[in-house]
Coordinates of C-alpha atoms and ligand atoms in Angstrom, one line a residue:
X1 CA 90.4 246.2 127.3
X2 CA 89.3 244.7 123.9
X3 CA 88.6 247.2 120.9
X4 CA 85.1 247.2 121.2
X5 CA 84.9 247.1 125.0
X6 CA 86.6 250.2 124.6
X7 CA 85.1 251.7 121.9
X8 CA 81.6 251.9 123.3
X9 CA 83.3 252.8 126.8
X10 CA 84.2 255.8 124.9
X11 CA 81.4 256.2 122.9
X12 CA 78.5 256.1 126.0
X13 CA 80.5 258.0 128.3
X14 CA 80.6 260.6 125.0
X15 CA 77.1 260.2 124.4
X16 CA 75.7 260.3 127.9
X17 CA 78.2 263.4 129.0
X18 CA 76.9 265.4 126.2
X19 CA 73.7 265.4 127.8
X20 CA 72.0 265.0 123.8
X21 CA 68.5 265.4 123.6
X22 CA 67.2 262.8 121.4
X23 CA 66.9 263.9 118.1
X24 CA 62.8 263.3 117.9
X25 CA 62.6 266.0 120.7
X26 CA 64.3 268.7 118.6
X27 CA 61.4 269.2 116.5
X28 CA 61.3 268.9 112.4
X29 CA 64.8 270.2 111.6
X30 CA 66.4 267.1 113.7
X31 CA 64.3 264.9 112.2
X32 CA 67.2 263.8 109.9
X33 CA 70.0 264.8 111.7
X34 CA 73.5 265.5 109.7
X35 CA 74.9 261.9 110.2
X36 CA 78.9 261.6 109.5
X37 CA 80.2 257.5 109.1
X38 CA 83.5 256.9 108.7
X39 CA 84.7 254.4 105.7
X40 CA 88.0 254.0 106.3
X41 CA 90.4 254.7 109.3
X42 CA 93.6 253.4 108.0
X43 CA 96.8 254.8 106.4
X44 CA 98.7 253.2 103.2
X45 CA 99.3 250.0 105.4
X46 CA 97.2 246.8 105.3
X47 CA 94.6 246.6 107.1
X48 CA 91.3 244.3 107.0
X49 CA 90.2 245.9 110.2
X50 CA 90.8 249.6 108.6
X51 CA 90.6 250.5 105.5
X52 CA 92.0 253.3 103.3
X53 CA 90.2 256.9 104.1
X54 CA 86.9 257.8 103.4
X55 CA 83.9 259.9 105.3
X56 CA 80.3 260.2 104.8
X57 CA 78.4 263.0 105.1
X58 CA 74.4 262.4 105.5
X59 CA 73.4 266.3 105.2
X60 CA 69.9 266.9 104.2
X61 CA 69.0 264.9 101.1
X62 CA 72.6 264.8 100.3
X63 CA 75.0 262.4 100.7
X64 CA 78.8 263.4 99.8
X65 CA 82.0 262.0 100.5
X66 CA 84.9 263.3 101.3
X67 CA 88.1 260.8 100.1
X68 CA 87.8 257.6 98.9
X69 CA 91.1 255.3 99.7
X70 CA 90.8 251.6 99.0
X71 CA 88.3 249.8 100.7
X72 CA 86.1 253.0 101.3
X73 CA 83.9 251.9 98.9
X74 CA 83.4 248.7 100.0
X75 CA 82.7 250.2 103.3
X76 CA 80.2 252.6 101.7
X77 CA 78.1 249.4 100.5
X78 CA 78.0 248.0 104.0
X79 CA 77.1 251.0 105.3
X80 CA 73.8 250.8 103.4
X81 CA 74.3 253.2 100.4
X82 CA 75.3 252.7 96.8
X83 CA 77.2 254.5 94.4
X84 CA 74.5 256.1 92.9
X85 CA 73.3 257.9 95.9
X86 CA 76.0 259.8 96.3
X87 CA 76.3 263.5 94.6
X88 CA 79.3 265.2 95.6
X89 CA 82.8 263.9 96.2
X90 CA 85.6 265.8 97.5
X91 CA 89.0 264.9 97.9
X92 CA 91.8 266.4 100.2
X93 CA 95.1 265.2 98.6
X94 CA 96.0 262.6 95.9
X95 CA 98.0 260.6 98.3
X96 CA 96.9 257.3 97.0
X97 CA 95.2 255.8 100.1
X98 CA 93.1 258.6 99.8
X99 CA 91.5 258.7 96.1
X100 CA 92.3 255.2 95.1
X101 CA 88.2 254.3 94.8
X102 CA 87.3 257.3 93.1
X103 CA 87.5 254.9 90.1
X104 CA 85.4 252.6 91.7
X105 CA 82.9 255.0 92.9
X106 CA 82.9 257.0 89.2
X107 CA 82.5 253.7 87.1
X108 CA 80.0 251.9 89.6
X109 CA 78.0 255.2 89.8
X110 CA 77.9 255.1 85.9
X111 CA 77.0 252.2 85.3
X112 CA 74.1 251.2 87.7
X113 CA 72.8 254.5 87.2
X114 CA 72.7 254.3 83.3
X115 CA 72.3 258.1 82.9
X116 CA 69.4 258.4 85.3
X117 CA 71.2 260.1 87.5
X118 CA 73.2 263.1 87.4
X119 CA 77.3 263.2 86.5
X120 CA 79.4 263.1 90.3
X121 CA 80.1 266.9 91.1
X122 CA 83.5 266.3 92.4
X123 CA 85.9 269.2 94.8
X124 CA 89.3 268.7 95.1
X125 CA 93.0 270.1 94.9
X126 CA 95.1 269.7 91.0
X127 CA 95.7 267.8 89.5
X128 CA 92.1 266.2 90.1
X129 CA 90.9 267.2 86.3
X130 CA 94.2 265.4 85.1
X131 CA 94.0 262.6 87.2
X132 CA 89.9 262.4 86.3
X133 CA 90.9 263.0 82.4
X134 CA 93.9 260.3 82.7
X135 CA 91.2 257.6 84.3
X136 CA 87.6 258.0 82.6
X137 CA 88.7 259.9 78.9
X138 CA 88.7 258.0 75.6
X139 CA 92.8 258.1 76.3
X140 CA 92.8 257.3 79.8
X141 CA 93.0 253.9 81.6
X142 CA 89.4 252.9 81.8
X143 CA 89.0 254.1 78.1
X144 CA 88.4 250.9 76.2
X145 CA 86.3 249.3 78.9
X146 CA 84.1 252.5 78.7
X147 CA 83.9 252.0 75.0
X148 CA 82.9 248.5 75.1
X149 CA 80.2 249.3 77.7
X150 CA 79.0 251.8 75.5
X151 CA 79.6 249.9 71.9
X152 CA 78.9 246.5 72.2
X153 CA 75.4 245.4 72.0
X154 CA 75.8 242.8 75.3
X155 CA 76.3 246.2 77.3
X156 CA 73.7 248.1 75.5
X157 CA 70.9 245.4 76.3
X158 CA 72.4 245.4 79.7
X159 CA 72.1 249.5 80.0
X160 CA 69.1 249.5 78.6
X161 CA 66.7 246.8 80.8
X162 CA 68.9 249.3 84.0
X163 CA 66.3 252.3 82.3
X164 CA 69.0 254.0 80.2
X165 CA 68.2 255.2 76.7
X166 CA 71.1 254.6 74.6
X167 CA 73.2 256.2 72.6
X168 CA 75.3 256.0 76.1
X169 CA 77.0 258.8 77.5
X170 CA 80.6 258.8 78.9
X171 CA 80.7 258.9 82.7
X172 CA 81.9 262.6 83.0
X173 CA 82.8 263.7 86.7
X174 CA 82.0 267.8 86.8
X175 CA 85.5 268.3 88.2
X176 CA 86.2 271.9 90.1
X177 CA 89.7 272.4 91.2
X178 CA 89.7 274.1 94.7
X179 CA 92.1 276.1 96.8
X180 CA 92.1 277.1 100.5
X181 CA 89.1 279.9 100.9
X182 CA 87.0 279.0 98.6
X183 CA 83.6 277.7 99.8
X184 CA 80.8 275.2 98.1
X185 CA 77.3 275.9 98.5
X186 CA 74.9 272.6 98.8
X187 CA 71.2 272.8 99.3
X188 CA 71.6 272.9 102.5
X189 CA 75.1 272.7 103.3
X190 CA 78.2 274.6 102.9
X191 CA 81.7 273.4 102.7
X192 CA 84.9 275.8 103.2
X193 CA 88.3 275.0 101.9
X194 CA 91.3 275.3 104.2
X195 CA 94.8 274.0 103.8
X196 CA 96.2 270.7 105.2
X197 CA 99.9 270.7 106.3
X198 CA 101.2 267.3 104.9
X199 CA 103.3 267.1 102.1
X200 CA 103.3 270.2 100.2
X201 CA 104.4 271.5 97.4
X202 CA 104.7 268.2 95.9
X203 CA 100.6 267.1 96.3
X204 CA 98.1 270.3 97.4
X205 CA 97.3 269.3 100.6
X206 CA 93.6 270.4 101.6
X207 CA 91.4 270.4 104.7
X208 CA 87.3 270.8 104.8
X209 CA 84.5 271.9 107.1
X210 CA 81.2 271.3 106.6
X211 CA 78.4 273.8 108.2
X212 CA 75.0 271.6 108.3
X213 CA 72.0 273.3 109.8
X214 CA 72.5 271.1 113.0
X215 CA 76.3 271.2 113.2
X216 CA 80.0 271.7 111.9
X217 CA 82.5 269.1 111.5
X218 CA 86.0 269.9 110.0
X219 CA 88.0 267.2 108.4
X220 CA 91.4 268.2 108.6
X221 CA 92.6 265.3 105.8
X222 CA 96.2 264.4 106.5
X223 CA 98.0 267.2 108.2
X224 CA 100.6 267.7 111.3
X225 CA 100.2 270.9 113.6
X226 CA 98.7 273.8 111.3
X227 CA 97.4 277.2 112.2
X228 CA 95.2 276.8 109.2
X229 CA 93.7 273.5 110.8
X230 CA 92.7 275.8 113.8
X231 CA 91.3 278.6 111.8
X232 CA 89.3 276.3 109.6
X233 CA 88.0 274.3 112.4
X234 CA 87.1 277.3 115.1
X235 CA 84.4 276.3 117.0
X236 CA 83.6 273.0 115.4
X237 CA 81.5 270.8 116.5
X238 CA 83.5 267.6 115.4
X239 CA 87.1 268.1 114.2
X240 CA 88.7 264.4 112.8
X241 CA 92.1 264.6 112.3
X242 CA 94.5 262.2 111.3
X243 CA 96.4 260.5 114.7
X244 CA 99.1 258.9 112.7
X245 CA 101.3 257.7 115.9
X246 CA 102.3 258.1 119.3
X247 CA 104.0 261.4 120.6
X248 CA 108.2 261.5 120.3
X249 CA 108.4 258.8 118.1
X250 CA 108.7 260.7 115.2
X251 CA 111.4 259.8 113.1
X252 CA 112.3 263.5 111.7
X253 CA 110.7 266.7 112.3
X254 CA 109.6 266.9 108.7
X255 CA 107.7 263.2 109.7
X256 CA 106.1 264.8 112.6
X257 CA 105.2 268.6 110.7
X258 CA 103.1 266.2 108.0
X259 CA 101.4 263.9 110.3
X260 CA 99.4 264.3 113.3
X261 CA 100.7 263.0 116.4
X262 CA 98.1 262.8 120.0
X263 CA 99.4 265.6 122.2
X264 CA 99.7 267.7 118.7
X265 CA 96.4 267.4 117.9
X266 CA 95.1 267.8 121.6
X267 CA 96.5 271.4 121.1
X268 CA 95.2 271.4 117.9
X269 CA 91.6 270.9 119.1
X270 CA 92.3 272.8 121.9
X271 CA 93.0 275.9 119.9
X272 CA 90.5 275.5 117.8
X273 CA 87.8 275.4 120.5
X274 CA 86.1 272.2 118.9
X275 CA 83.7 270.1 121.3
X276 CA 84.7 266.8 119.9
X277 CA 88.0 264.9 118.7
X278 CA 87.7 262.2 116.1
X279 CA 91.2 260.7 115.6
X280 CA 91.6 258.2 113.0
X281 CA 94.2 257.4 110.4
X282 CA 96.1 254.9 113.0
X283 CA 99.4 253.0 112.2
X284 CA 99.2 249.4 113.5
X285 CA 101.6 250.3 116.3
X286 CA 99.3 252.8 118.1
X287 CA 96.4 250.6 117.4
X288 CA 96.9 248.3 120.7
X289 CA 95.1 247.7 123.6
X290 CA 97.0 250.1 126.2
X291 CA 98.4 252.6 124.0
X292 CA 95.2 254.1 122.6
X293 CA 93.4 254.4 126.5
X294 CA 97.0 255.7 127.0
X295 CA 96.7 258.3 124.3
X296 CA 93.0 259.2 124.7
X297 CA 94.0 259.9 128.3
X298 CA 97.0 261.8 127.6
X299 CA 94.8 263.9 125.0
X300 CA 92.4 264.6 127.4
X301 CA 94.8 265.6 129.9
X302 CA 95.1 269.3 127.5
X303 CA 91.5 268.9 125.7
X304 CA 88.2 269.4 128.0
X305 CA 86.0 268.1 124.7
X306 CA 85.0 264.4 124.0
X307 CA 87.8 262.1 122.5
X308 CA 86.9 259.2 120.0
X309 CA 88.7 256.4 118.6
X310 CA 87.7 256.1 115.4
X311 CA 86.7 253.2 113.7
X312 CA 85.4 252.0 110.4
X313 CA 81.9 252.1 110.1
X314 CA 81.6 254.1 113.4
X315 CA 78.7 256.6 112.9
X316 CA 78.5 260.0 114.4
X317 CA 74.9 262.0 114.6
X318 CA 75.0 265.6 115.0
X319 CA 72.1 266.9 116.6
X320 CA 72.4 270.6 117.5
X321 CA 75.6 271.1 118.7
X322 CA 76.3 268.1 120.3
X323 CA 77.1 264.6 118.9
X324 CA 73.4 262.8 119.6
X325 CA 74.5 259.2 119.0
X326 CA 77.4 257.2 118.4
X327 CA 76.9 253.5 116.9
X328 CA 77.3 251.3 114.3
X329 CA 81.3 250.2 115.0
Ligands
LIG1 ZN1 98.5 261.7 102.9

């Protein structure tokens, strides 16, 4: 079956066997329904098809992300938004394919939105301030571009006819370290911390769950089998957790207690009592006709909820606590 034969197989048997209402029937609340799109479903590997890992998170009038690998932001543009919509970033680990657009996202944001807009409040584990300080202070590597964009008169015309009112400011991220427990309010969100099991102590690995009015997804970031995972996402409406290959092919047991395999995470979701599986994160080698029925299949063999194969630009609708609509793949 070809990807996308297979994907909306998946996604309308998910869609239909939910039984969703339709989100104009549930009244004002579901008027906007908490929408989740994913950016990027790859790993550090090329990929044109997937790209470096990245969520969306539609919740209210917010929009946040949560990682920004390479390509994520590019996949953000075509999924309709801009840089300066978004308010809130968080960020998992500092694995590179993971982070590597927060540049992107940080210097775009700052300069389309020529201080109209407020600084990026941005959640994630140390060294973030360091890494944030290294990239965007008067030291750090964007340092002298940020100068000329704020010295030379070109740029200041430029800032200017965008609505700004020079002198300009820096861009300045307000950066807040985060550890496992501690929770983030949004207007109408909140997000809870939890710890990723990946590849600790040398990068903080962290894990996130959202709790929307309509719904709660957690994003387990990169992580293999965790209790953690399960007690952060109990009872989650949407759990997406990295499937990084195929059962017993693991190279070492530390490989396979950092990465998610398919029957692992079956248990995982299992456990943790969510309705719906997002897997994502794929090596080329899992990503094959065959092999990913084969793992749905197998996954679904130990997990009653829906399965879905992620793919970039694949958007997810919550709408009460079911998934409402899958599309845009
Ligand atoms: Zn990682």
């Amino acid at each position: 079956m070809r990807r996308r034969t297979f994907v909306q197989a998946l996604a309308t048997s998910a869609a239909a066997a939910l039984g969703a209402e339709s989100p104009e029937r549930q009244g004002p609340r579901a008027a906007k329904p908490t929408k989740i799109t994913l950016l990027g479903t790859g790993t550090p590997a090329p990929s044109l098809e997937r790209q470096g890992s990245g969520y969306l998170f539609e919740v209210g009038d917010d929009l946040i992300v949560m990682d920004h690998g390479p390509g994520a932001h590019h996949r953000l543009l075509e999924s309709g938004h801009r840089a300066i919509d978004v308010r809130h970033a968080f960020f998992t680990h500092l694995h590179y394919d993971h982070c590597m657009d927060y540049g992107r996202l940080v210097l775009q944001r700052w300069d389309q939105g020529a201080d109209r807009i407020p600084d990026l409040d941005v959640y994630g584990p140390p060294p973030i301030k360091r890494m944030t300080d290294l990239l965007f202070g008067a030291d750090g590597v964007y340092g002298p571009d940020i100068r000329a964009r704020i010295e030379h008169r070109s740029s200041i015309d430029q800032f200017e006819a965008r609505g700004g009112k020079a002198p300009r400011k820096r861009p300045a991220p307000n950066v807040r370290e985060v550890k496992p427990g501690d929770v983030i309010q949004g207007n109408d969100w909140k997000v809870t911390v939890g710890r990723a099991a990946h590849v600790q102590p040398y990068l903080e690995c962290l894990a996130f769950r959202l709790d929307a009015p309509d719904g709660s997804v957690c994003y387990a970031g990169d992580s293999g089998t965790s209790d953690d995972i399960v007690e952060l996402a109990s009872g989650c409406d949407v759990l997406i957790h990295m499937n990084h290959y195929f059962s017993g092919t693991a190279p070492s047991p530390a490989y396979r207690a950092a990465c998610g395999n398919h029957r692992d995470n079956a248990l995982t979701a299992k456990r943790a009592g969510v309705k719906t599986l997002v897997l994502t994160h794929f090596l080329g080698q899992i990503d094959q006709p065959r092999i990913r029925e084969q793992i749905v299949h197998e996954i679904q063999q130990s997990f009653d909820g829906k399965v879905v194969w992620g793919e970039d630009l694949m958007q997810l609708t919550l709408a009460g606590p079911v998934i409402a609509k899958i599309e845009g793949y």
